[in-house]
Short mmCIF file of C-alpha atoms and ligand atoms in Angstrom, two decimals:
data_model
loop_
_atom_site.label_atom_id
_atom_site.label_comp_id
_atom_site.label_asym_id
_atom_site.label_seq_id
_atom_site.Cartn_x
_atom_site.Cartn_y
_atom_site.Cartn_z
CA UNK A 124 81.08 136.79 128.42
CA UNK A 125 81.54 133.20 127.20
CA UNK A 126 78.62 131.16 125.91
CA UNK A 127 79.27 127.33 125.67
CA UNK A 128 76.93 124.90 123.91
CA UNK A 129 76.98 121.30 122.77
CA UNK A 130 75.24 121.22 119.50
CA UNK A 131 75.35 118.64 116.55
CA UNK A 132 77.76 116.77 118.55
CA UNK A 133 80.39 119.49 118.93
CA UNK A 134 81.23 121.49 122.02
CA UNK A 135 81.74 125.08 121.27
CA UNK A 136 82.61 128.17 123.14
CA UNK A 137 81.75 131.68 121.74
CA UNK A 138 83.58 134.53 123.16
CA UNK A 139 80.67 136.95 122.81
CA UNK A 140 82.42 140.22 122.72
CA UNK A 141 85.19 139.28 120.29
CA UNK A 142 83.19 136.91 118.18
CA UNK A 143 85.82 134.22 118.42
CA UNK A 144 84.51 130.60 118.38
CA UNK A 145 86.54 127.70 119.96
CA UNK A 146 85.86 123.97 119.59
CA UNK A 147 86.51 122.26 122.86
CA UNK A 148 87.18 118.74 124.00
CA UNK A 149 85.26 117.32 126.90
CA UNK A 150 87.82 118.28 129.44
CA UNK A 151 88.18 121.88 128.38
CA UNK A 152 84.44 122.13 128.11
CA UNK A 153 84.05 120.92 131.66
CA UNK A 154 86.90 123.12 133.11
CA UNK A 155 85.29 126.24 131.60
CA UNK A 156 82.67 125.88 134.33
CA UNK A 157 85.33 126.92 136.84
CA UNK A 158 85.97 130.34 135.26
CA UNK A 159 84.01 133.35 136.36
CA UNK A 160 82.60 136.13 134.15
CA UNK A 161 86.00 137.91 134.13
CA UNK A 162 87.83 134.69 133.34
CA UNK A 163 89.33 134.09 136.78
CA UNK A 164 89.85 130.46 137.42
CA UNK A 165 88.41 128.93 140.58
CA UNK A 166 91.23 126.43 141.56
CA UNK A 167 89.57 125.39 144.89
CA UNK A 168 86.30 124.53 143.12
CA UNK A 169 87.99 122.51 140.49
CA UNK A 170 89.92 120.64 143.16
CA UNK A 171 86.93 119.87 145.31
CA UNK A 172 85.19 118.45 142.16
CA UNK A 173 88.29 116.24 141.75
CA UNK A 174 89.39 118.03 138.54
CA UNK A 175 93.00 119.00 139.34
CA UNK A 176 94.70 116.20 137.48
CA UNK A 177 97.24 116.88 134.83
CA UNK A 178 94.81 116.83 131.88
CA UNK A 179 92.30 119.20 133.43
CA UNK A 180 95.12 121.51 134.42
CA UNK A 181 96.50 121.40 130.81
CA UNK A 182 93.08 122.47 129.51
CA UNK A 183 92.87 125.31 132.06
CA UNK A 184 96.22 126.54 130.88
CA UNK A 185 94.88 126.57 127.28
CA UNK A 186 91.87 128.57 128.27
CA UNK A 187 93.92 130.96 130.15
CA UNK A 188 96.19 131.40 127.08
CA UNK A 189 93.20 132.23 125.09
CA UNK A 190 92.24 134.92 127.53
CA UNK A 191 95.61 136.44 127.30
CA UNK A 192 95.30 136.59 123.48
CA UNK A 193 91.93 138.44 123.89
CA UNK A 194 89.95 135.43 122.41
CA UNK A 195 88.17 134.55 125.65
CA UNK A 196 86.46 136.63 128.24
CA UNK A 197 86.87 139.80 126.38
CA UNK A 198 84.76 142.75 127.56
CA UNK A 199 81.80 144.63 125.93
CA UNK A 200 83.40 147.90 124.99
CA UNK A 201 80.64 148.83 122.55
CA UNK A 202 78.29 150.80 124.63
CA UNK A 203 79.92 154.07 123.66
CA UNK A 204 79.11 153.46 119.92
CA UNK A 205 75.47 153.88 120.62
CA UNK A 206 75.74 157.65 120.43
CA UNK A 207 77.47 157.38 116.93
CA UNK A 208 74.39 155.37 115.81
CA UNK A 209 72.00 157.99 117.13
CA UNK A 210 73.75 160.83 115.44
CA UNK A 211 74.77 159.35 112.22
CA UNK A 212 71.67 157.29 111.31
CA UNK A 213 69.98 158.48 108.12
CA UNK A 214 67.08 156.94 106.18
CA UNK A 215 68.76 154.78 103.40
CA UNK A 216 66.17 152.07 102.70
CA UNK A 217 62.57 152.21 101.86
CA UNK A 218 59.86 149.59 101.59
CA UNK A 219 57.36 150.62 99.02
CA UNK A 220 53.87 149.25 99.37
CA UNK A 221 53.15 149.07 95.66
CA UNK A 222 49.91 147.55 96.10
CA UNK A 223 47.59 147.14 99.12
CA UNK A 224 45.87 144.48 97.42
CA UNK A 225 46.71 140.76 96.75
CA UNK A 226 45.58 137.80 94.69
CA UNK A 227 46.02 135.34 97.48
CA UNK A 228 44.54 135.14 100.97
CA UNK A 229 47.32 133.46 103.03
CA UNK A 230 45.92 132.55 106.34
CA UNK A 231 48.89 133.93 108.29
CA UNK A 232 49.40 137.15 106.34
CA UNK A 233 50.18 140.14 108.73
CA UNK A 234 48.74 142.31 106.04
CA UNK A 235 45.42 140.71 106.02
CA UNK A 236 44.84 139.94 102.36
CA UNK A 237 47.14 142.80 101.37
CA UNK A 238 44.88 145.49 102.86
CA UNK A 239 46.64 146.19 106.04
CA UNK A 240 43.42 146.72 107.78
CA UNK A 241 42.86 149.68 105.55
CA UNK A 242 41.31 149.80 102.08
CA UNK A 243 42.50 148.23 98.85
CA UNK A 244 44.60 150.69 96.82
CA UNK A 245 47.60 150.81 94.61
CA UNK A 246 50.51 153.28 94.62
CA UNK A 247 50.64 155.85 91.80
CA UNK A 248 53.93 156.55 89.95
CA UNK A 249 53.79 160.04 91.51
CA UNK A 250 53.75 158.69 95.09
CA UNK A 251 56.59 156.40 94.23
CA UNK A 252 58.64 159.22 92.75
CA UNK A 253 58.11 161.42 95.69
CA UNK A 254 59.39 158.58 97.90
CA UNK A 255 62.58 158.41 95.78
CA UNK A 256 63.09 162.10 96.11
CA UNK A 257 62.51 161.80 99.87
CA UNK A 258 65.06 158.95 100.29
CA UNK A 259 67.67 160.86 98.11
CA UNK A 260 67.18 163.81 100.34
CA UNK A 261 67.21 161.90 103.67
CA UNK A 262 70.09 159.61 102.93
CA UNK A 263 72.70 162.34 103.38
CA UNK A 264 76.26 161.10 102.38
CA UNK A 265 75.23 157.44 102.08
CA UNK A 266 75.76 156.17 98.53
CA UNK A 267 73.86 152.90 98.66
CA UNK A 268 70.05 153.11 98.90
CA UNK A 269 67.74 150.15 98.95
CA UNK A 270 64.22 150.10 97.59
CA UNK A 271 62.04 147.15 98.34
CA UNK A 272 58.91 146.55 96.31
CA UNK A 273 56.36 145.09 98.67
CA UNK A 274 52.72 144.72 99.00
CA UNK A 275 50.25 143.01 99.12
CA UNK A 276 51.39 141.85 95.85
CA UNK A 277 53.60 144.30 93.80
CA UNK A 278 53.16 142.55 90.61
CA UNK A 279 49.56 143.74 90.59
CA UNK A 280 50.96 147.23 89.86
CA UNK A 281 54.03 146.31 87.95
CA UNK A 282 53.92 149.27 85.48
CA UNK A 283 54.31 151.51 88.42
CA UNK A 284 57.25 149.40 89.65
CA UNK A 285 58.94 150.03 86.36
CA UNK A 286 58.31 153.67 86.29
CA UNK A 287 59.66 154.07 89.79
CA UNK A 288 62.73 152.10 89.07
CA UNK A 289 63.52 154.08 85.94
CA UNK A 290 63.03 157.34 87.81
CA UNK A 291 65.23 156.12 90.71
CA UNK A 292 68.07 155.01 88.36
CA UNK A 293 68.09 158.50 86.72
CA UNK A 294 67.83 160.50 89.72
CA UNK A 295 70.37 158.33 91.41
CA UNK A 296 72.91 159.06 88.67
CA UNK A 297 72.27 162.84 89.18
CA UNK A 298 72.78 162.69 93.02
CA UNK A 299 75.53 160.14 93.22
CA UNK A 300 73.29 157.40 94.63
CA UNK A 301 73.41 153.71 93.84
CA UNK A 302 69.94 152.25 94.13
CA UNK A 303 69.49 148.60 94.78
CA UNK A 304 66.14 147.13 94.22
CA UNK A 305 64.35 144.02 95.73
CA UNK A 306 60.89 142.69 94.92
CA UNK A 307 58.91 140.32 96.85
CA UNK A 308 56.24 138.26 95.10
CA UNK A 309 53.87 135.36 95.41
CA UNK A 310 54.44 134.49 91.78
CA UNK A 311 50.96 134.27 90.53
CA UNK A 312 51.37 137.22 88.06
CA UNK A 313 54.92 136.43 87.14
CA UNK A 314 55.64 136.03 83.31
CA UNK A 315 58.65 135.98 81.16
CA UNK A 316 58.52 139.70 80.41
CA UNK A 317 58.37 140.71 84.20
CA UNK A 318 61.15 138.19 84.99
CA UNK A 319 63.29 139.74 82.29
CA UNK A 320 62.82 143.32 83.70
CA UNK A 321 63.39 142.09 87.25
CA UNK A 322 66.60 140.22 86.25
CA UNK A 323 67.98 143.23 84.48
CA UNK A 324 67.23 145.73 87.24
CA UNK A 325 66.83 144.10 90.58
CA UNK A 326 69.58 142.85 92.84
CA UNK A 327 67.36 140.51 94.72
CA UNK A 328 63.93 138.80 94.37
CA UNK A 329 62.09 137.16 97.23
CA UNK A 330 59.82 134.37 96.10
CA UNK A 331 57.19 133.29 98.53
CA UNK A 332 56.70 129.55 98.75
CA UNK A 333 56.35 127.43 101.92
CA UNK A 334 57.70 124.02 100.99
CA UNK A 335 55.79 120.80 100.37
CA UNK A 336 52.68 121.26 98.18
CA UNK A 337 50.34 120.16 100.92
CA UNK A 338 51.84 122.62 103.39
CA UNK A 339 51.86 125.41 100.91
CA UNK A 340 48.48 124.85 99.72
CA UNK A 341 46.86 124.67 103.09
CA UNK A 342 47.82 128.36 103.87
CA UNK A 343 48.67 130.06 100.71
CA UNK A 344 45.31 130.00 98.99
CA UNK A 345 43.49 132.01 96.42
CA UNK A 346 40.26 133.99 97.13
CA UNK A 347 38.29 130.84 96.19
CA UNK A 348 40.21 128.72 98.73
CA UNK A 349 42.28 126.72 96.30
CA UNK A 350 45.93 126.27 96.68
CA UNK A 351 48.60 128.21 94.67
CA UNK A 352 51.56 125.77 94.64
CA UNK A 353 51.05 124.36 91.16
CA UNK A 354 50.79 127.83 89.43
CA UNK A 355 53.98 129.17 90.91
CA UNK A 356 56.50 126.36 91.42
CA UNK A 357 57.86 126.06 87.91
CA UNK A 358 58.04 129.75 87.43
CA UNK A 359 60.10 130.07 90.57
CA UNK A 360 62.43 127.27 89.47
CA UNK A 361 62.89 129.28 86.27
CA UNK A 362 63.62 132.52 88.06
CA UNK A 363 66.24 130.68 90.20
CA UNK A 364 67.96 129.34 87.15
CA UNK A 365 67.86 132.55 85.26
CA UNK A 366 69.72 134.30 88.06
CA UNK A 367 72.40 131.57 88.27
CA UNK A 368 71.03 130.39 91.65
CA UNK A 369 72.11 133.71 93.15
CA UNK A 370 70.67 136.92 94.42
CA UNK A 371 67.23 135.55 95.13
CA UNK A 372 65.57 133.76 97.99
CA UNK A 373 62.75 131.29 98.07
CA UNK A 374 61.09 132.20 101.29
CA UNK A 375 58.65 130.19 103.41
CA UNK A 376 56.93 130.50 106.65
CA UNK A 377 56.43 127.58 109.03
CA UNK A 378 53.43 127.42 111.49
CA UNK A 379 52.34 125.04 114.26
CA UNK A 380 50.91 122.95 111.39
CA UNK A 381 54.38 122.02 110.03
CA UNK A 382 56.80 121.83 112.95
CA UNK A 383 58.59 119.24 110.63
CA UNK A 384 59.71 122.22 108.60
CA UNK A 385 63.09 120.65 107.83
CA UNK A 386 61.07 118.68 105.28
CA UNK A 387 59.94 121.83 103.59
CA UNK A 388 63.47 123.19 103.48
CA UNK A 389 64.68 119.78 101.86
CA UNK A 390 61.72 119.99 99.50
CA UNK A 391 62.76 123.30 98.28
CA UNK A 392 66.47 122.09 98.05
CA UNK A 393 65.24 118.96 96.12
CA UNK A 394 63.52 121.26 93.63
CA UNK A 395 66.94 122.70 92.93
CA UNK A 396 66.77 126.05 94.97
CA UNK A 397 70.06 127.05 96.42
CA UNK A 398 68.96 130.20 98.37
CA UNK A 399 66.47 129.12 100.92
CA UNK A 400 64.81 130.90 103.85
CA UNK A 401 61.98 129.26 105.96
CA UNK A 402 60.81 131.31 108.89
CA UNK A 403 58.74 130.97 112.06
CA UNK A 404 55.27 132.51 111.78
CA UNK A 405 54.69 135.48 113.95
CA UNK A 406 51.11 135.62 115.28
CA UNK A 407 49.19 136.20 118.35
CA UNK A 408 48.82 133.16 120.46
CA UNK A 409 45.04 132.89 120.01
CA UNK A 410 45.54 131.78 116.35
CA UNK A 411 45.57 128.05 116.00
CA UNK A 412 48.66 127.97 113.79
CA UNK A 413 50.65 130.32 116.01
CA UNK A 414 53.79 128.93 117.66
CA UNK A 415 53.68 128.39 121.37
CA UNK A 416 56.29 128.03 124.10
CA UNK A 417 55.53 124.39 124.48
CA UNK A 418 56.35 123.87 120.85
CA UNK A 419 60.07 125.15 121.49
CA UNK A 420 61.67 121.64 122.19
CA UNK A 421 60.18 120.28 119.09
CA UNK A 422 61.33 123.39 117.07
CA UNK A 423 64.81 123.07 118.47
CA UNK A 424 65.02 119.37 117.55
CA UNK A 425 63.84 120.32 114.15
CA UNK A 426 66.61 123.07 113.71
CA UNK A 427 69.21 120.27 114.68
CA UNK A 428 67.66 117.89 112.14
CA UNK A 429 67.76 120.45 109.47
CA UNK A 430 71.42 121.24 110.20
CA UNK A 431 72.35 117.63 110.01
CA UNK A 432 70.45 117.36 106.78
CA UNK A 433 72.34 120.39 105.40
CA UNK A 434 75.70 118.91 106.39
CA UNK A 435 74.83 115.66 104.88
CA UNK A 436 73.79 117.13 101.66
CA UNK A 437 76.91 119.34 101.36
CA UNK A 438 79.01 116.32 102.00
CA UNK A 439 77.28 114.63 99.02
CA UNK A 440 78.10 117.50 96.84
CA UNK A 441 74.70 119.23 97.00
CA UNK A 442 75.21 122.79 98.18
CA UNK A 443 72.35 125.19 99.23
CA UNK A 444 72.14 128.08 101.52
CA UNK A 445 69.70 128.31 104.56
CA UNK A 446 69.31 132.01 105.33
CA UNK A 447 69.40 131.77 109.06
CA UNK A 448 72.38 129.39 109.13
CA UNK A 449 74.41 131.73 107.03
CA UNK A 450 77.13 133.29 109.25
CA UNK A 451 80.51 134.70 108.32
CA UNK A 452 82.71 134.05 111.36
CA UNK A 453 85.73 135.67 109.66
CA UNK A 454 84.28 138.88 108.39
CA UNK A 455 80.87 139.68 109.87
CA UNK A 456 79.39 143.08 109.90
CA UNK A 457 81.03 145.74 112.05
CA UNK A 458 80.22 146.54 115.59
CA UNK A 459 78.05 149.58 114.50
CA UNK A 460 75.97 147.34 112.41
CA UNK A 461 75.59 144.86 115.23
CA UNK A 462 74.19 147.63 117.39
CA UNK A 463 71.84 149.22 114.85
CA UNK A 464 69.70 146.10 114.06
CA UNK A 465 67.21 146.44 111.53
CA UNK A 466 67.07 150.16 111.49
CA UNK A 467 63.22 150.44 111.44
CA UNK A 468 62.18 154.05 111.95
CA UNK A 469 65.45 155.56 111.46
CA UNK A 470 67.45 153.95 108.67
CA UNK A 471 64.44 152.21 107.14
CA UNK A 472 60.88 153.13 106.61
CA UNK A 473 57.75 151.91 104.74
CA UNK A 474 55.68 153.99 102.43
CA UNK A 475 51.96 153.18 101.74
CA UNK A 476 50.14 153.58 98.50
CA UNK A 477 48.97 157.03 99.54
CA UNK A 478 52.34 158.16 100.53
CA UNK A 479 52.19 157.88 104.37
CA UNK A 480 55.50 156.97 106.10
CA UNK A 481 55.76 154.32 108.85
CA UNK A 482 58.81 152.97 110.77
CA UNK A 483 58.49 149.64 108.84
CA UNK A 484 56.04 147.45 106.91
CA UNK A 485 54.79 145.94 110.15
CA UNK A 486 53.51 149.28 111.51
CA UNK A 487 51.71 150.29 108.32
CA UNK A 488 48.12 151.70 109.15
CA UNK A 489 48.66 151.95 112.78
CA UNK A 490 47.92 155.56 113.32
CA UNK A 491 50.10 155.91 116.36
CA UNK A 492 53.15 155.19 114.21
CA UNK A 493 52.37 157.36 111.12
CA UNK A 494 55.71 159.35 110.86
CA UNK A 495 54.85 161.69 108.09
CA UNK A 496 54.28 161.49 104.28
CA UNK A 497 56.44 161.79 101.14
CA UNK A 498 54.76 165.04 100.09
CA UNK A 499 55.94 167.00 103.03
CA UNK A 500 59.01 164.86 103.26
CA UNK A 501 59.70 165.25 106.90
CA UNK A 502 59.48 162.45 109.61
CA UNK A 503 58.12 162.83 113.08
CA UNK A 504 61.13 163.29 115.46
CA UNK A 505 59.46 161.75 118.50
CA UNK A 506 58.58 158.51 116.79
CA UNK A 507 62.06 158.32 115.07
CA UNK A 508 63.59 158.77 118.55
CA UNK A 509 61.75 155.82 119.96
CA UNK A 510 63.35 153.73 117.38
CA UNK A 511 66.82 155.39 117.17
CA UNK A 512 67.27 155.23 120.83
CA UNK A 513 66.39 151.60 121.22
CA UNK A 514 69.30 149.18 121.04
CA UNK A 515 70.71 146.12 122.82
CA UNK A 516 71.57 148.19 125.89
CA UNK A 517 68.22 149.56 126.41
CA UNK A 518 66.37 146.32 125.80
CA UNK A 519 66.02 144.51 129.05
CA UNK A 520 67.20 140.95 128.32
CA UNK A 521 69.65 141.90 125.44
CA UNK A 522 72.48 143.40 127.50
CA UNK A 523 72.99 140.05 129.17
CA UNK A 524 72.22 137.82 126.14
CA UNK A 525 75.06 136.01 124.49
CA UNK A 526 73.42 136.35 121.09
CA UNK A 527 73.13 140.13 121.14
CA UNK A 528 75.84 140.76 118.41
CA UNK A 529 74.19 138.36 116.11
CA UNK A 530 70.61 139.29 116.66
CA UNK A 531 71.17 142.92 117.64
CA UNK A 532 67.97 143.09 119.68
CA UNK A 533 65.31 141.37 117.65
CA UNK A 534 62.27 142.62 115.85
CA UNK A 535 60.92 145.98 117.12
CA UNK A 536 57.59 145.36 115.68
CA UNK A 537 57.21 142.02 117.45
CA UNK A 538 58.35 143.57 120.74
CA UNK A 539 55.64 146.22 120.39
CA UNK A 540 52.89 143.92 119.19
CA UNK A 541 53.49 141.19 121.72
CA UNK A 542 54.67 143.08 124.65
CA UNK A 543 53.62 146.67 123.96
CA UNK A 544 57.12 147.83 124.48
CA UNK A 545 60.05 148.32 122.01
CA UNK A 546 62.49 147.35 124.69
CA UNK A 547 60.82 144.08 125.61
CA UNK A 548 61.63 141.57 122.80
CA UNK A 549 59.33 138.78 122.05
CA UNK A 550 60.94 135.87 124.01
CA UNK A 551 59.61 133.03 121.92
CA UNK A 552 61.49 134.63 119.00
CA UNK A 553 64.64 135.07 121.11
CA UNK A 554 64.65 131.34 121.97
CA UNK A 555 64.38 130.41 118.27
CA UNK A 556 67.10 133.02 117.25
CA UNK A 557 69.56 131.74 119.81
CA UNK A 558 69.03 128.17 118.79
CA UNK A 559 69.60 129.05 114.96
CA UNK A 560 72.91 131.00 115.92
CA UNK A 561 74.11 127.90 117.77
CA UNK A 562 73.29 125.68 114.78
CA UNK A 563 75.00 128.23 112.41
CA UNK A 564 78.10 128.13 114.41
CA UNK A 565 78.06 124.39 115.01
CA UNK A 566 77.66 123.79 111.24
CA UNK A 567 80.87 125.81 110.65
CA UNK A 568 82.54 123.75 113.42
CA UNK A 569 81.56 120.46 111.97
CA UNK A 570 82.78 121.48 108.58
CA UNK A 571 86.12 122.64 110.02
CA UNK A 572 86.47 119.40 111.77
CA UNK A 573 85.55 117.44 108.71
CA UNK A 574 88.10 119.27 106.58
CA UNK A 575 90.94 117.98 108.86
CA UNK B 1 88.73 130.98 146.07
CA UNK B 2 89.29 132.76 142.91
CA UNK B 3 92.48 134.55 141.83
CA UNK B 4 93.38 136.48 138.89
CA UNK B 5 95.54 134.53 136.35
CA UNK B 6 97.81 137.47 135.68
CA UNK B 7 98.87 137.82 139.34
CA UNK B 8 99.23 134.07 139.89
CA UNK B 9 102.16 132.79 141.77
CA UNK B 10 101.70 129.21 140.53
CA UNK B 11 104.00 128.43 137.79
CA UNK B 12 101.40 126.07 136.03
CA UNK B 13 99.21 128.97 135.21
CA UNK B 14 101.75 131.30 133.92
CA UNK B 15 101.12 132.16 130.34
CA UNK B 16 103.53 130.64 127.98
CA UNK B 17 104.03 132.16 124.42
CA UNK B 18 103.15 129.55 121.78
CA UNK B 19 101.34 127.16 123.92
CA UNK B 20 100.47 123.84 122.07
CA UNK B 21 96.76 123.63 121.93
CA UNK B 22 95.66 120.02 122.66
CA UNK B 23 92.19 120.68 124.09
CA UNK B 24 90.91 123.55 122.20
CA UNK B 25 90.66 124.32 118.41
CA UNK B 26 90.09 128.03 117.54
CA UNK B 27 87.77 128.45 114.52
CA UNK B 28 88.33 132.01 113.64
CA UNK B 29 90.59 134.94 114.43
CA UNK B 30 87.56 137.31 114.69
CA UNK B 31 87.90 140.46 116.56
CA UNK B 32 84.79 142.60 116.65
CA UNK B 33 86.70 145.23 118.62
CA UNK B 34 88.88 145.95 115.63
CA UNK B 35 85.81 146.82 113.62
CA UNK B 36 85.18 149.89 115.88
CA UNK B 37 87.96 151.72 114.17
CA UNK B 38 87.31 150.63 110.67
CA UNK B 39 83.64 150.07 110.65
CA UNK B 40 80.54 152.34 110.76
CA UNK B 41 80.33 153.38 107.07
CA UNK B 42 76.62 152.40 107.03
CA UNK B 43 76.72 151.42 103.37
CA UNK B 44 75.61 147.92 104.06
CA UNK B 45 72.08 146.49 103.47
CA UNK B 46 69.33 147.12 105.84
CA UNK B 47 68.75 143.78 107.77
CA UNK B 48 65.06 142.93 107.36
CA UNK B 49 65.40 143.22 103.54
CA UNK B 50 67.46 140.41 102.47
CA UNK B 51 65.16 137.28 102.66
CA UNK B 52 62.70 137.97 105.32
CA UNK B 53 60.16 140.36 106.46
CA UNK B 54 59.59 139.26 110.00
CA UNK B 55 62.75 138.67 111.66
CA UNK B 56 66.18 140.10 112.00
CA UNK B 57 69.55 138.61 112.08
CA UNK B 58 72.37 140.94 111.23
CA UNK B 59 75.22 138.39 111.54
CA UNK B 60 74.50 137.04 107.98
CA UNK B 61 74.63 140.38 106.33
CA UNK B 62 77.53 141.19 103.98
CA UNK B 63 79.95 143.94 104.90
CA UNK B 64 80.53 146.42 102.06
CA UNK B 65 84.04 146.75 102.81
CA UNK B 66 84.75 143.12 102.81
CA UNK B 67 88.42 142.28 102.89
CA UNK B 68 89.38 145.73 103.63
CA UNK B 69 88.39 146.19 107.21
CA UNK B 70 90.77 144.00 109.15
CA UNK B 71 88.11 141.76 110.55
S1 SF4 C 140 67.90 136.92 121.25
FE1 SF4 C 140 66.34 138.25 122.33
S2 SF4 C 140 67.49 138.86 124.21
FE2 SF4 C 140 69.01 138.19 122.81
S3 SF4 C 140 69.69 139.89 121.71
FE3 SF4 C 140 68.05 139.00 120.50
S4 SF4 C 140 66.31 140.11 121.11
FE4 SF4 C 140 67.83 140.45 122.73
S1 SF4 C 141 60.85 146.05 113.16
FE1 SF4 C 141 60.87 143.99 112.63
S2 SF4 C 141 59.70 143.67 110.81
FE2 SF4 C 141 60.29 145.90 111.07
S3 SF4 C 141 62.18 146.15 109.88
FE3 SF4 C 141 62.66 145.64 112.03
S4 SF4 C 141 62.98 143.50 112.05
FE4 SF4 C 141 61.80 143.98 110.20
#
């Protein structure tokens, strides 16, 4: 399968199943239309279209040469790997819901003020330690284990975070496991002492900030309705600097209210942040801030605009990374990883303050998806199977989707909440994902052309 | 009419070794197929956890065997 696209003024062809990217000129871009799925050239068709001159044929010859080199029209040979995934997958990452409580009331929060439609509660060190025992046991031969401290707001229960971290490090050493920690915070309770502990112990920190003050303060509000921007922004700048601008993300959400989100990304870049992620909100269409299908052209335009801004900034010596435009064309994850996606429910699970296990943070407190608890330490096989058996070949549109090895089938939680079926991805998210992949590739192409 | 390039009798379509590329510039020497043999160790990061909690892109994840896998 070949996907061609004309983005940021460059014409590209992606050979989907090998991952090879080609930059095409106008003629070769046009001539690609006369090849079928298998890479057979329709000479009559080209002739009828008046495209049988010397130059066109030269381009055709080049495209055929790429096919011979297995760089164009390669076949999807990965279906057989699915059974490897099913057999080998073990839980190796946990999202610990340290506090089902929050000191902010962000309007779009899927956890609804941190409570997840349940009651306010915090995780005890005992539950956290049980979760560590559980993941050590479940992770089999895997050495690397990830623990993500999440909430609500995990800094509301930071002593427990520390206790769990110390326990995990000690137990990890005993069992030959390498724990990697991440914490996600809104910053309100962040202070120098916590920052120091986090920098010493955690490989990643995700700092929630939406961008421009007026955008941020409209949604990320305190209980009394006031905005939170001013009380966090300087702390976040300090965190980023103290980590040498690496191993952290400032992470924002854009909604229908700021479809000009490139401005928010640039605002964060102007503040000096070098690791930036700003993501589309996921919400039911009944919410006024939810993104809708009719917003897509505007969103695509904005992704292009953002890509241009990033290229320009880099040209002027200002480098920053936008999470969704980060793509390694030379050494991307292996085919197995490309098939396994997020791993929710079989490689990754969420643990609530009371110790219940769910496929991921998005399923928490939905009784249908309760997989077990850390005290018993076993997970429901039927629920696990739903997740482990779902992949790009079982999901309806994914098998024919050119972006399948980049996206690996989208978010299971969105598919279930929007379409009531794990195998029916949320198509609005698909459209945005595809656009971002095109932009990411086009940025690489533009940079390669500029280097010449 | 379609025909397979490998069987073509037209000289112009015969694959020449080192063809000079005037119309196409290849950006990378990727080969996902190679990773079938050398990949699958499972030591890499879980995808939803690097920056976001609502979406999933695996292409931007780091491979733990970077430089050792042949892709
Ligand atoms: S973009 Fe959508 S259709 Fe394509 S692989 Fe991802 S989830 Fe599947
Ligand atoms: S189901 Fe969605 S939210 Fe949950 S881990 Fe996967 S990508 Fe993330």
